[in-house]
Tab-separated table of C-alpha atoms and ligand atoms in Angstrom:
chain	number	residue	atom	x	y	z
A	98	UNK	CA	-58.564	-32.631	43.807
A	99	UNK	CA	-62.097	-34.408	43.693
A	100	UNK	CA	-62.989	-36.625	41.026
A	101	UNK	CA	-65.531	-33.845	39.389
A	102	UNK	CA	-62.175	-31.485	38.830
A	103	UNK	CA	-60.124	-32.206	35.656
A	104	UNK	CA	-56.957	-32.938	35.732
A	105	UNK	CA	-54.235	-30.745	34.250
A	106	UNK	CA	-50.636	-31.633	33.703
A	107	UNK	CA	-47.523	-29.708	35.491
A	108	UNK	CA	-45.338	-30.070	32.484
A	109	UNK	CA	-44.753	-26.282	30.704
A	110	UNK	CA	-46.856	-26.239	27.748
A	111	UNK	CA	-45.613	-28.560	24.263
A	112	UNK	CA	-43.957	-25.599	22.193
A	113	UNK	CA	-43.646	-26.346	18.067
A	114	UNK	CA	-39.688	-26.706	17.355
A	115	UNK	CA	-37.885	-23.494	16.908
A	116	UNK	CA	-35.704	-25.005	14.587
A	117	UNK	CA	-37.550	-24.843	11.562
A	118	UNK	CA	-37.812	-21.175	9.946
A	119	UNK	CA	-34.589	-19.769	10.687
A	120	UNK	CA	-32.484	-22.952	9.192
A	121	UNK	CA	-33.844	-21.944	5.866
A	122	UNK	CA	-31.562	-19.496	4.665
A	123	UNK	CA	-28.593	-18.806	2.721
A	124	UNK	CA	-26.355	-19.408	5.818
A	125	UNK	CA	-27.247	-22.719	6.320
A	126	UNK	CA	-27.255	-23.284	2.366
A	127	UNK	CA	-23.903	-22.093	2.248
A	128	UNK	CA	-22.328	-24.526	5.026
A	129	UNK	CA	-24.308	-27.449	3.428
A	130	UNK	CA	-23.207	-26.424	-0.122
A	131	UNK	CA	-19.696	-26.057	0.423
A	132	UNK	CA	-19.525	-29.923	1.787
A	133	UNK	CA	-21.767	-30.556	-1.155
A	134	UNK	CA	-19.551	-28.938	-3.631
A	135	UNK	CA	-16.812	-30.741	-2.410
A	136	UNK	CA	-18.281	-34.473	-2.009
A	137	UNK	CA	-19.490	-33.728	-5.939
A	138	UNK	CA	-16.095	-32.231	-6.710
A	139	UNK	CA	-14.239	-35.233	-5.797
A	140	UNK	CA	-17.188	-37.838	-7.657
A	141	UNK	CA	-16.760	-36.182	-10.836
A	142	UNK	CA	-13.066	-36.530	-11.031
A	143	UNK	CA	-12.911	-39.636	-9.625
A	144	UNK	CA	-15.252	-40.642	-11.997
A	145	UNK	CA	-13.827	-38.879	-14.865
A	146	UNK	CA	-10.929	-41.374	-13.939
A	147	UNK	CA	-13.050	-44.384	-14.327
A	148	UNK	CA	-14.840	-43.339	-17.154
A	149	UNK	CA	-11.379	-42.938	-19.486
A	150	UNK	CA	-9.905	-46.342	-17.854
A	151	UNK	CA	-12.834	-48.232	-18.862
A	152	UNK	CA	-13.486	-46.235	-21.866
A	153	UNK	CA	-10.338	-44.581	-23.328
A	154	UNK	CA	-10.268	-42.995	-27.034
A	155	UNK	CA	-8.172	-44.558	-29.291
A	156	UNK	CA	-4.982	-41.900	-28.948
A	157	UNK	CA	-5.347	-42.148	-25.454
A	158	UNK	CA	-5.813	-46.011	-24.951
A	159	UNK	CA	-1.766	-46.854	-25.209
A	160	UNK	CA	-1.180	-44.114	-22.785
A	161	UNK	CA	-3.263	-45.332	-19.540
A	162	UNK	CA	-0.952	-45.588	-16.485
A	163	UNK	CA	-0.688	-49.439	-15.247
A	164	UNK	CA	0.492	-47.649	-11.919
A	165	UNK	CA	0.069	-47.528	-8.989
A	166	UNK	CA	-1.321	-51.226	-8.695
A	167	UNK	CA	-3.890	-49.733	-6.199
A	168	UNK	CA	-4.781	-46.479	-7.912
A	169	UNK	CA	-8.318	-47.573	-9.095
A	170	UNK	CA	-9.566	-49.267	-6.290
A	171	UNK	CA	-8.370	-45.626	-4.178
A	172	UNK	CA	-10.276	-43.566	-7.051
A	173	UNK	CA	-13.273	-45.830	-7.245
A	174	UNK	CA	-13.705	-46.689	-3.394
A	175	UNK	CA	-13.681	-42.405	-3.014
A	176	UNK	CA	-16.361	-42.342	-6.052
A	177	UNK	CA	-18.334	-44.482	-4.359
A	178	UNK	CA	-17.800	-43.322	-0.887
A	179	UNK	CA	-18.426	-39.793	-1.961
A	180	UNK	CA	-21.318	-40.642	-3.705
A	181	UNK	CA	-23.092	-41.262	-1.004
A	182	UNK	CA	-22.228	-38.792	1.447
A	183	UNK	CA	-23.676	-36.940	-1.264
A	184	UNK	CA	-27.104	-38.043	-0.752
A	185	UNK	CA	-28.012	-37.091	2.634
A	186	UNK	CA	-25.734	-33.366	1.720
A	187	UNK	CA	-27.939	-32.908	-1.201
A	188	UNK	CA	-31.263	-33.871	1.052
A	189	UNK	CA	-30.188	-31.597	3.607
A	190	UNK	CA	-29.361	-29.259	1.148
A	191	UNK	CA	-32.772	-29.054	-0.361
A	192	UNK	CA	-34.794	-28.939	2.781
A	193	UNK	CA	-32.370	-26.285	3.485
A	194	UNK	CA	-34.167	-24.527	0.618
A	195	UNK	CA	-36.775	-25.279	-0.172
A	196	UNK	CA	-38.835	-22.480	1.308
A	197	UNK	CA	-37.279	-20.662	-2.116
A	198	UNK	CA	-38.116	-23.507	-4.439
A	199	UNK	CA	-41.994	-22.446	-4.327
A	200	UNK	CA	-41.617	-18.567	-3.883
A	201	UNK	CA	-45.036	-16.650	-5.337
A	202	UNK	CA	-44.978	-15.461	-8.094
A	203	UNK	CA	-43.403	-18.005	-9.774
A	204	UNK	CA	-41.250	-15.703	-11.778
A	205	UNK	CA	-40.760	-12.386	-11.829
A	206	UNK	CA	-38.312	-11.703	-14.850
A	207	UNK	CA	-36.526	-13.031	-17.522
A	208	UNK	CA	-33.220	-13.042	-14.953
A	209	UNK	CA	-35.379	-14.678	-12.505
A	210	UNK	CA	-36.925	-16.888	-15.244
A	211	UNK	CA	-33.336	-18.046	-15.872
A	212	UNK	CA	-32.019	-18.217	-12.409
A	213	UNK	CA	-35.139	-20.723	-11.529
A	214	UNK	CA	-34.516	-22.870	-14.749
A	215	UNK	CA	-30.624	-23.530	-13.953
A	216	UNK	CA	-31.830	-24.478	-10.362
A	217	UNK	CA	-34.442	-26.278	-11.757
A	218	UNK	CA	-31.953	-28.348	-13.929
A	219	UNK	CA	-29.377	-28.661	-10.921
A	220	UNK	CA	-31.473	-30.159	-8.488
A	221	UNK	CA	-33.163	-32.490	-11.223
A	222	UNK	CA	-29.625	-33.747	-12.411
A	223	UNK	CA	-28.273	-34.236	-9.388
A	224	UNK	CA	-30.536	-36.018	-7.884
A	225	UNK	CA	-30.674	-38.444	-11.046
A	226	UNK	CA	-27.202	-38.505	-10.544
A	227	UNK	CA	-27.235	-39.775	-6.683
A	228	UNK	CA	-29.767	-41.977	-7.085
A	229	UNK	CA	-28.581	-44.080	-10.537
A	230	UNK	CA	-25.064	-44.643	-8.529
A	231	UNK	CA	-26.936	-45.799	-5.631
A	232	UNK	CA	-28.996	-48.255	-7.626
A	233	UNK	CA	-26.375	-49.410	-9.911
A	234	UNK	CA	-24.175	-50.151	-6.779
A	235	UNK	CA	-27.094	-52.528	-5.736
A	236	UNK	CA	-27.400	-53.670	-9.140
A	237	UNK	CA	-31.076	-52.520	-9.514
A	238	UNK	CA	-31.529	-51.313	-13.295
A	239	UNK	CA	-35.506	-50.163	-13.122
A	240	UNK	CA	-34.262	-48.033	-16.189
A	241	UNK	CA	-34.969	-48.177	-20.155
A	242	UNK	CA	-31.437	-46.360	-20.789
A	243	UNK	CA	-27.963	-47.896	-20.351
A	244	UNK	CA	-26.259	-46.496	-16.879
A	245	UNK	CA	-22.931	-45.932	-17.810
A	246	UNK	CA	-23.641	-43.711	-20.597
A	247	UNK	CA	-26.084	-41.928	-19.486
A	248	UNK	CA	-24.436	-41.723	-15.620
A	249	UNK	CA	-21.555	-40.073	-17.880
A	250	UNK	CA	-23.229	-37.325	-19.626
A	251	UNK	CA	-25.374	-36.383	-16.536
A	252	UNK	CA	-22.118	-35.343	-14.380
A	253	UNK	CA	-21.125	-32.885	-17.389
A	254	UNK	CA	-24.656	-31.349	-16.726
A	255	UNK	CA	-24.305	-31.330	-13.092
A	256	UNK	CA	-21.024	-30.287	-12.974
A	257	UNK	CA	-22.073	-26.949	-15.480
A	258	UNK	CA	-25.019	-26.342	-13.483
A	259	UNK	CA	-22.721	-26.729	-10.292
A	260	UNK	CA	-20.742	-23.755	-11.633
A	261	UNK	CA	-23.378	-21.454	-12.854
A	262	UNK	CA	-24.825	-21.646	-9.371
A	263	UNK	CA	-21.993	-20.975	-7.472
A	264	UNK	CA	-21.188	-18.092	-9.819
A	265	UNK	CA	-24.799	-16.872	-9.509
A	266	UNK	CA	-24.813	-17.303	-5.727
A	267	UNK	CA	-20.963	-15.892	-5.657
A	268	UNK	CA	-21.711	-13.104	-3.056
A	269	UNK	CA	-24.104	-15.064	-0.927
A	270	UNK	CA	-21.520	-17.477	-0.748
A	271	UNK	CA	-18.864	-15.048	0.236
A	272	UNK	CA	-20.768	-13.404	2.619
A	273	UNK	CA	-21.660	-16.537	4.694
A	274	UNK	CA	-18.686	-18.685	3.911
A	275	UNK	CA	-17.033	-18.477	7.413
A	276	UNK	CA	-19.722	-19.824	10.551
A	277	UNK	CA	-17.107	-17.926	12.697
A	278	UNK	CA	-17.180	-14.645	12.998
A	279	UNK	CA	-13.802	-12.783	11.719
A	280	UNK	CA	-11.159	-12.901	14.672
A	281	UNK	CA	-12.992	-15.105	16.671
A	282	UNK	CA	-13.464	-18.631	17.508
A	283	UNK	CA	-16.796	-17.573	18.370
A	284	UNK	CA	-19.675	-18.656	16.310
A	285	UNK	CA	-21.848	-15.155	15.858
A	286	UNK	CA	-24.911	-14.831	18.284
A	287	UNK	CA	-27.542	-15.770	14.754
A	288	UNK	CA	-25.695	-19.238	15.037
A	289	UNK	CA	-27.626	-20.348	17.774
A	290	UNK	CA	-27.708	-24.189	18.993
A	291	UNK	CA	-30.202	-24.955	16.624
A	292	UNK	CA	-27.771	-24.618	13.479
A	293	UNK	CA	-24.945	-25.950	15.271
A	294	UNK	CA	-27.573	-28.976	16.097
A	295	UNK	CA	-28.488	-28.850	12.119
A	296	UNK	CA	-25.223	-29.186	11.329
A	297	UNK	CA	-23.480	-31.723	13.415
A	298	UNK	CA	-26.660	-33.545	12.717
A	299	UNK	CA	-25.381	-34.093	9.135
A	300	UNK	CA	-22.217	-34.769	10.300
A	301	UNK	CA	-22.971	-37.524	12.260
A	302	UNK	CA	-25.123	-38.332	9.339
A	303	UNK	CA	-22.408	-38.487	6.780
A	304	UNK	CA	-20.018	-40.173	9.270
A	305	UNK	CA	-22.705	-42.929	9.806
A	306	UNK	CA	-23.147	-43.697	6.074
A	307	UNK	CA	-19.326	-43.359	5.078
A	308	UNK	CA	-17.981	-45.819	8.244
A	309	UNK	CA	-21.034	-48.423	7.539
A	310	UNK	CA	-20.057	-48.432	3.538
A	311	UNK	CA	-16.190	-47.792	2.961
A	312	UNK	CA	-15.248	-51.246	4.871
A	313	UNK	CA	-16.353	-52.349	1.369
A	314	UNK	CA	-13.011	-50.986	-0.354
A	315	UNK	CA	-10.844	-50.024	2.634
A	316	UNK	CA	-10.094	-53.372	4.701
A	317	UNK	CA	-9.361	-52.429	7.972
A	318	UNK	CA	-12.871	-51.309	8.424
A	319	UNK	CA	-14.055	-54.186	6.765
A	320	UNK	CA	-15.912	-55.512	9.979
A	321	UNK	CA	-18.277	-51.962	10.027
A	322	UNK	CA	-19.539	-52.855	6.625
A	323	UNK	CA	-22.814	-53.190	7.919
A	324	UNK	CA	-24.836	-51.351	5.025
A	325	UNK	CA	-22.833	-51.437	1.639
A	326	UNK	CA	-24.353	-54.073	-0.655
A	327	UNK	CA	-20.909	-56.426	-0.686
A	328	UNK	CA	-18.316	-57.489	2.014
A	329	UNK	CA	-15.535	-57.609	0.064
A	330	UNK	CA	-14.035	-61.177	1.546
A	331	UNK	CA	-17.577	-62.757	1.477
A	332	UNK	CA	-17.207	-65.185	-1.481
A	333	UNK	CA	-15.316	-68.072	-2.547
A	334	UNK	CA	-11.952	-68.311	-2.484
A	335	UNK	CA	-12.015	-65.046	-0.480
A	336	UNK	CA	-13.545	-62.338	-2.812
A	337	UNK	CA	-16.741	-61.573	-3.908
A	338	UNK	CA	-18.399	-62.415	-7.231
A	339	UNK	CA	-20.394	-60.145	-9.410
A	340	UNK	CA	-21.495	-61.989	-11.970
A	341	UNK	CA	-21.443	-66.417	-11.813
A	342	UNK	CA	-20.344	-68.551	-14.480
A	343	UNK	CA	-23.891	-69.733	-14.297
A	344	UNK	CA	-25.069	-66.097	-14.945
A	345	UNK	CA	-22.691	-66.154	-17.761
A	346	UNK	CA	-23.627	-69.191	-19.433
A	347	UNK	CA	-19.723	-70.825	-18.778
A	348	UNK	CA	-20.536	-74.708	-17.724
A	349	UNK	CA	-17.545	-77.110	-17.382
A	350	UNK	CA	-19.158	-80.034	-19.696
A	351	UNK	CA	-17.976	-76.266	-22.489
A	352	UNK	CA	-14.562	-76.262	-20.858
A	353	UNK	CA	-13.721	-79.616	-21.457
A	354	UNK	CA	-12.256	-78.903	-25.339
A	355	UNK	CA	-10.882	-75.206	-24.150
A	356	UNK	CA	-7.396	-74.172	-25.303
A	357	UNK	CA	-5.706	-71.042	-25.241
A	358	UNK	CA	-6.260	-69.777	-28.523
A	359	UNK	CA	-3.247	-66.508	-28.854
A	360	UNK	CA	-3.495	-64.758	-32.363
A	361	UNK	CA	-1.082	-62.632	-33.921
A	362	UNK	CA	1.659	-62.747	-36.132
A	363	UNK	CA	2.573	-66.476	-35.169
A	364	UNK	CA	-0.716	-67.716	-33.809
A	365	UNK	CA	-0.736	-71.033	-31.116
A	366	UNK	CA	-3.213	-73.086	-29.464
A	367	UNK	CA	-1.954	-73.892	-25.393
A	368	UNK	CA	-3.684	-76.365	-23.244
A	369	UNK	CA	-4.455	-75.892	-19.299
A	370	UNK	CA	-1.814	-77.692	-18.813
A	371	UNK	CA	0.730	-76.714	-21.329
A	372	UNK	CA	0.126	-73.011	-19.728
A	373	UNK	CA	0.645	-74.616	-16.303
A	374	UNK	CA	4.466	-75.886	-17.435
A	375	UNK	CA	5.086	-72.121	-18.404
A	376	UNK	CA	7.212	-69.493	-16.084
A	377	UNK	CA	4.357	-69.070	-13.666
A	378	UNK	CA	4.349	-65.290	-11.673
A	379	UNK	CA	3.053	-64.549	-8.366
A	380	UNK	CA	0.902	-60.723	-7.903
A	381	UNK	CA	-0.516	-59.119	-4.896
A	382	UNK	CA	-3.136	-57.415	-6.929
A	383	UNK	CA	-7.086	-56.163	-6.108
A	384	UNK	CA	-10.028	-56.557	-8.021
A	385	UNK	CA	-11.536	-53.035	-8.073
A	386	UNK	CA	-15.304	-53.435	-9.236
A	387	UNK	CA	-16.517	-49.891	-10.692
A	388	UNK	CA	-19.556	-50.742	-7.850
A	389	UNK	CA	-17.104	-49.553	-5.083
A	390	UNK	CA	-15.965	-53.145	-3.290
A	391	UNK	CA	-12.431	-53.870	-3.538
A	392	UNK	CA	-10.227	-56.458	-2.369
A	393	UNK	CA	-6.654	-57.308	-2.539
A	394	UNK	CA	-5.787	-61.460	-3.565
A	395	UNK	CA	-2.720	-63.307	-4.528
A	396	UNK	CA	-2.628	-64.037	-8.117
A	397	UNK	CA	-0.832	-67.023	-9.913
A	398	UNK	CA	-0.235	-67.355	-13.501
A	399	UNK	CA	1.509	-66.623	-16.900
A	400	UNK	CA	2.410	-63.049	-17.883
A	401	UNK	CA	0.099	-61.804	-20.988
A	402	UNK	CA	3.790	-59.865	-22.157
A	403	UNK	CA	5.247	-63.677	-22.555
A	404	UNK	CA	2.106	-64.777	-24.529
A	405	UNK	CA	1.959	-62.107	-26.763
A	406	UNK	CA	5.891	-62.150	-27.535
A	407	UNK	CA	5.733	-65.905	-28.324
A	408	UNK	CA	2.943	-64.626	-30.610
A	409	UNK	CA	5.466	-62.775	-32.127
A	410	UNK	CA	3.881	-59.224	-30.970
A	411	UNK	CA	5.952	-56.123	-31.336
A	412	UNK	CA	6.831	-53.990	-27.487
A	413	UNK	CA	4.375	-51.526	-28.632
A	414	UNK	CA	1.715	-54.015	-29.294
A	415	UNK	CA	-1.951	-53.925	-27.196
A	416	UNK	CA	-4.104	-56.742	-26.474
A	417	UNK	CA	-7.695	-57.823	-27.296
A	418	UNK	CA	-9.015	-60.545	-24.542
A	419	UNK	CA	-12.111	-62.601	-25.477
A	420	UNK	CA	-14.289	-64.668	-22.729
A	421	UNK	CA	-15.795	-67.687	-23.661
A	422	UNK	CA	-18.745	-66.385	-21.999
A	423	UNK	CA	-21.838	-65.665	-25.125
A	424	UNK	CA	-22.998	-63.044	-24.219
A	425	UNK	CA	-23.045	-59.657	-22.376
A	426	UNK	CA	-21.246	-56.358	-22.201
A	427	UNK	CA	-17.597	-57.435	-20.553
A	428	UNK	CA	-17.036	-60.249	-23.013
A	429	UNK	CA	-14.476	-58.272	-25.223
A	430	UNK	CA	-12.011	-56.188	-23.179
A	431	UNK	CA	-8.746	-54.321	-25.250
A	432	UNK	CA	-5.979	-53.750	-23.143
A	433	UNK	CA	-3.424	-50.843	-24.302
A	434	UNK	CA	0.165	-51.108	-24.226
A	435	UNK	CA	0.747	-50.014	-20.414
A	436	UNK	CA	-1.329	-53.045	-19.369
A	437	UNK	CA	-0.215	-55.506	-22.060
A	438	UNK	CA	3.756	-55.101	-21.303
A	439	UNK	CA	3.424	-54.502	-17.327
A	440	UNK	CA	4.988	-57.725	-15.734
A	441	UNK	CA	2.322	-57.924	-13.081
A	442	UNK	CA	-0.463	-58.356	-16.028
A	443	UNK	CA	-1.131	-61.953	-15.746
A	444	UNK	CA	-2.955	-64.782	-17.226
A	445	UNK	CA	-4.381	-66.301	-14.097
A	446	UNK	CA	-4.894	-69.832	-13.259
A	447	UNK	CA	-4.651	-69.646	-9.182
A	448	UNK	CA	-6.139	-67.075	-6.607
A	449	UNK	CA	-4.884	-67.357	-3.147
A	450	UNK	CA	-3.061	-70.321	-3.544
A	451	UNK	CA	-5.985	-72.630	-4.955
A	452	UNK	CA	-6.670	-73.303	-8.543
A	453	UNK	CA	-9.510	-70.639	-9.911
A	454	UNK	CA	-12.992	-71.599	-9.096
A	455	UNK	CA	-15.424	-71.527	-11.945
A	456	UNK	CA	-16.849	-68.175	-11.048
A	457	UNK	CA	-13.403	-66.434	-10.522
A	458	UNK	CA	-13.093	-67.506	-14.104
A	459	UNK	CA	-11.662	-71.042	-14.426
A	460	UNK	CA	-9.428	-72.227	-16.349
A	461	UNK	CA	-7.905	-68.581	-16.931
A	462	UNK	CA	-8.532	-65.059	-16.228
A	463	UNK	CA	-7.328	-61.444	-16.558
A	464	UNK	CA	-6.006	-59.900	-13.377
A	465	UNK	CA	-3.858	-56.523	-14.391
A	466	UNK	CA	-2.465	-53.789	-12.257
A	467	UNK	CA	-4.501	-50.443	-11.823
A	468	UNK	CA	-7.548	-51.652	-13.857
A	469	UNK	CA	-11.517	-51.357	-13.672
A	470	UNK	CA	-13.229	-54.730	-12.317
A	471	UNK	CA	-15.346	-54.693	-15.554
A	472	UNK	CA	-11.503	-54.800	-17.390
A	473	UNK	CA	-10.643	-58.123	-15.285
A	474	UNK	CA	-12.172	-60.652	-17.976
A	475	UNK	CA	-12.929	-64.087	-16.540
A	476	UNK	CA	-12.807	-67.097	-18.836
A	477	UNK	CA	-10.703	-66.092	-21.088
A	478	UNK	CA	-10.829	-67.950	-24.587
A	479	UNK	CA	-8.601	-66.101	-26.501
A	480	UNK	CA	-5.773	-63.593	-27.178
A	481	UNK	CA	-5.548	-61.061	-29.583
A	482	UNK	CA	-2.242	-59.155	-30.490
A	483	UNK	CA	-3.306	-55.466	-31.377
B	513	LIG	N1	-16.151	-62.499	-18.843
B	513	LIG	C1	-16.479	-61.680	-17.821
B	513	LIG	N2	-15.510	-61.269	-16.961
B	513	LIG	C2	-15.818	-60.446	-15.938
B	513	LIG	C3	-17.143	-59.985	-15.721
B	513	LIG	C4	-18.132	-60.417	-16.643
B	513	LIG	O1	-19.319	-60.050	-16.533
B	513	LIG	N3	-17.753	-61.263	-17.659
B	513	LIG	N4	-17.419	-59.166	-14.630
B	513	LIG	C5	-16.318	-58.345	-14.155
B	513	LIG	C6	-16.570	-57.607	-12.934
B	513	LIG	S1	-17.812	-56.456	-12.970
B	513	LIG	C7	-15.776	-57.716	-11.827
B	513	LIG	S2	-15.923	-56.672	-10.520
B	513	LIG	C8	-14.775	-58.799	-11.730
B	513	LIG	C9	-15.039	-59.552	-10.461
B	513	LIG	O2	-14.215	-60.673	-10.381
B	513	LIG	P1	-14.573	-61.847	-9.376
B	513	LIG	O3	-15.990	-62.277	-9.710
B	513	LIG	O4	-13.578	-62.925	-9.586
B	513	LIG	O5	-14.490	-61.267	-7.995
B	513	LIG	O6	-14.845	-59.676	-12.830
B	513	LIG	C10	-14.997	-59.075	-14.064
B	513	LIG	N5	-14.828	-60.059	-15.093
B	514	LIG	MO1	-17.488	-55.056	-11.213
């Protein structure tokens, strides 16, 4: 080689990736969907759950189960957890297809007119759908409309649009439902390593996102919470806090008149430590927040069932729990009959063996078995037999 002569490399020549065409078809749609379907199955129930604990009607309010003590923080931490596997499905999903989202001419018939628009509303509500969980679990709101309500009605949309296109898509489906062929373990020669690559790709993906978030509500993999926005024993006392008594506007120069004020047929006025000299009751019970984290804690305090009897309540009676805190959306919480008469519903004044701090809600909070976070009222002022 002289120095006039250019050099050329030995390697073979760079070749494009042969993975892209061929992955966007119905058979890779269908293996993505059906994970898809299920991860959205499971969220919608799960937070059909939530929605009617936080938010019962009226005949269904004195109905709510109180049990099992852990059954919310199980529903919410899978809400949550499916959630976002849920995001990278539905992005896989859609690069999976999108080849078909811009298809020339646009439409070709009132059927395919139709078809498009149901897609069209699908992918639009789902995606809003993802994407308002994932910011309300980092409590961005950089939204004019409230989440919860709006979070609520979206999933009926989704979950419509979810079953029109599987209906719609019905023999597609069936024809590529199984990777294997029939009476084989062999994957079919079209399923070449690039799918198989695809697709443990997204497993890994998934895997990666669930065991970096669900330490947040299941404790033994508490230490791999590397990515979910709380570690559920970061905080005083052991637990988290969501919102401060500072955020609240609860100082302790206000708590220095506070009674227990418990209304009902024969109303009474307790002091701290009047409540302290009560039967006191010791609970192994978790705050569930409705944001996914969950911990268990040892509670200590007064059961709301003796309150509201020497109130002179009667066994069917609910509650009505009032925070001294001013202002905001958890200030009020009613508590049906389930909660109100369950012996592990207590009146806090201790969380793992130390009096309450100020932002677990000092002097006295709500801690109740089977119950949304939001439900847990801190500061509590007053008592309400219902
Ligand atoms: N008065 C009042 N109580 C409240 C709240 C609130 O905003 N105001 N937040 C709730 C929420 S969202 C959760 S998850 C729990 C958290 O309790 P912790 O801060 O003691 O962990 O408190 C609940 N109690
Ligand atoms: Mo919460």
């Amino acid at each position: 080689m002289t120095p006039h002569t250019r050099w050329r490399p030995s390697l073979p020549p760079l070749r494009p990736p042969s993975f892209t065409r061929p992955l966007h078809d119905a058979r890779t749609a269908t293996a993505v969907g059906r994970w898809l379907g299920l991860a959205f199955a499971v969220c919608f129930v799960t937070g059909l759950i939530s929605h009617y604990l936080q938010r019962p009607p009226d005949w269904l309010a004195g109905y709510l189960p109180s049990r099992p003590v852990w059954g919310y923080r199980l529903t919410q931490g899978l809400h949550v957890a499916t959630g976002l596997a849920a995001i990278v499905l539905l992005l896989v999903k859609l690069w999976a297809v999108y080849p078909r989202l811009f298809v020339w001419p646009a439409v070709r018939g009132v059927r395919h007119a139709l078809e498009r628009l149901s897609v069209a509303v699908l992918v639009a509500t789902a995606v809003f759908q993802v994407f308002t969980g994932l910011l309300n679990i980092v409590e961005w709101y950089p939204w004019p409309f409230a989440f919860v309500p709006t979070h609520y009605a979206v999933a009926w949309i989704v979950a419509g649009s979810i079953l029109l296109h599987v209906a719609v898509k019905a023999p597609e489906i069936r024809g590529h439902w199984s990777l294997r062929s029939p009476g084989t373990l062999q994957l079919p020669a079209e399923d070449g390593p690039d799918r198989r690559s695809l697709l443990l790709g997204v497993g890994a993906a998934v895997g990666a996102v669930t065991v970096t978030t669900v330490g947040q509500a299941l404790t033994p993999l508490a230490p791999l919470d590397l990515l979910a926005p709380r570690h559920p024993d970061h905080g005083p006392q052991g637990l988290p806090v969501n919102r401060t008594a500072a955020a609240a506007g609860v100082t302790r120069a206000a708590l220095r008149e506070w009674r227990l004020e418990v209304l009902g047929p024969r109303p009474y006025a307790l002091t701290l430590d009047q409540l302290r000299a009560l039967p006191q009751t010791t609970a192994r019970l978790p705050i569930a927040c409705v944001e996914g984290w969950s911990m268990d804690a040892e509670w200590r305090g007064v059961r709301v069932r003796d309150l509201l009897d020497r109130a002179g309540a009667a066994p069917e009676a609910g509650a009505r729990v009032v925070s001294l805190e001013v202002s905001g959306a958890y200030r009020v919480m009613d508590m049906g009959q389930e909660y109100a008469k369950d012996p592990l519903t207590l009146l806090a004044l201790a969380l793992n063996g130390q009096t309450l701090s100020l932002d677990h809600g000092f002097p006295a909070r709500i801690i109740a078995p089977n119950r949304p976070g939001v439900l847990q009222t801190k500061w509590v002022a007053r008592l309400e037999v219902l």
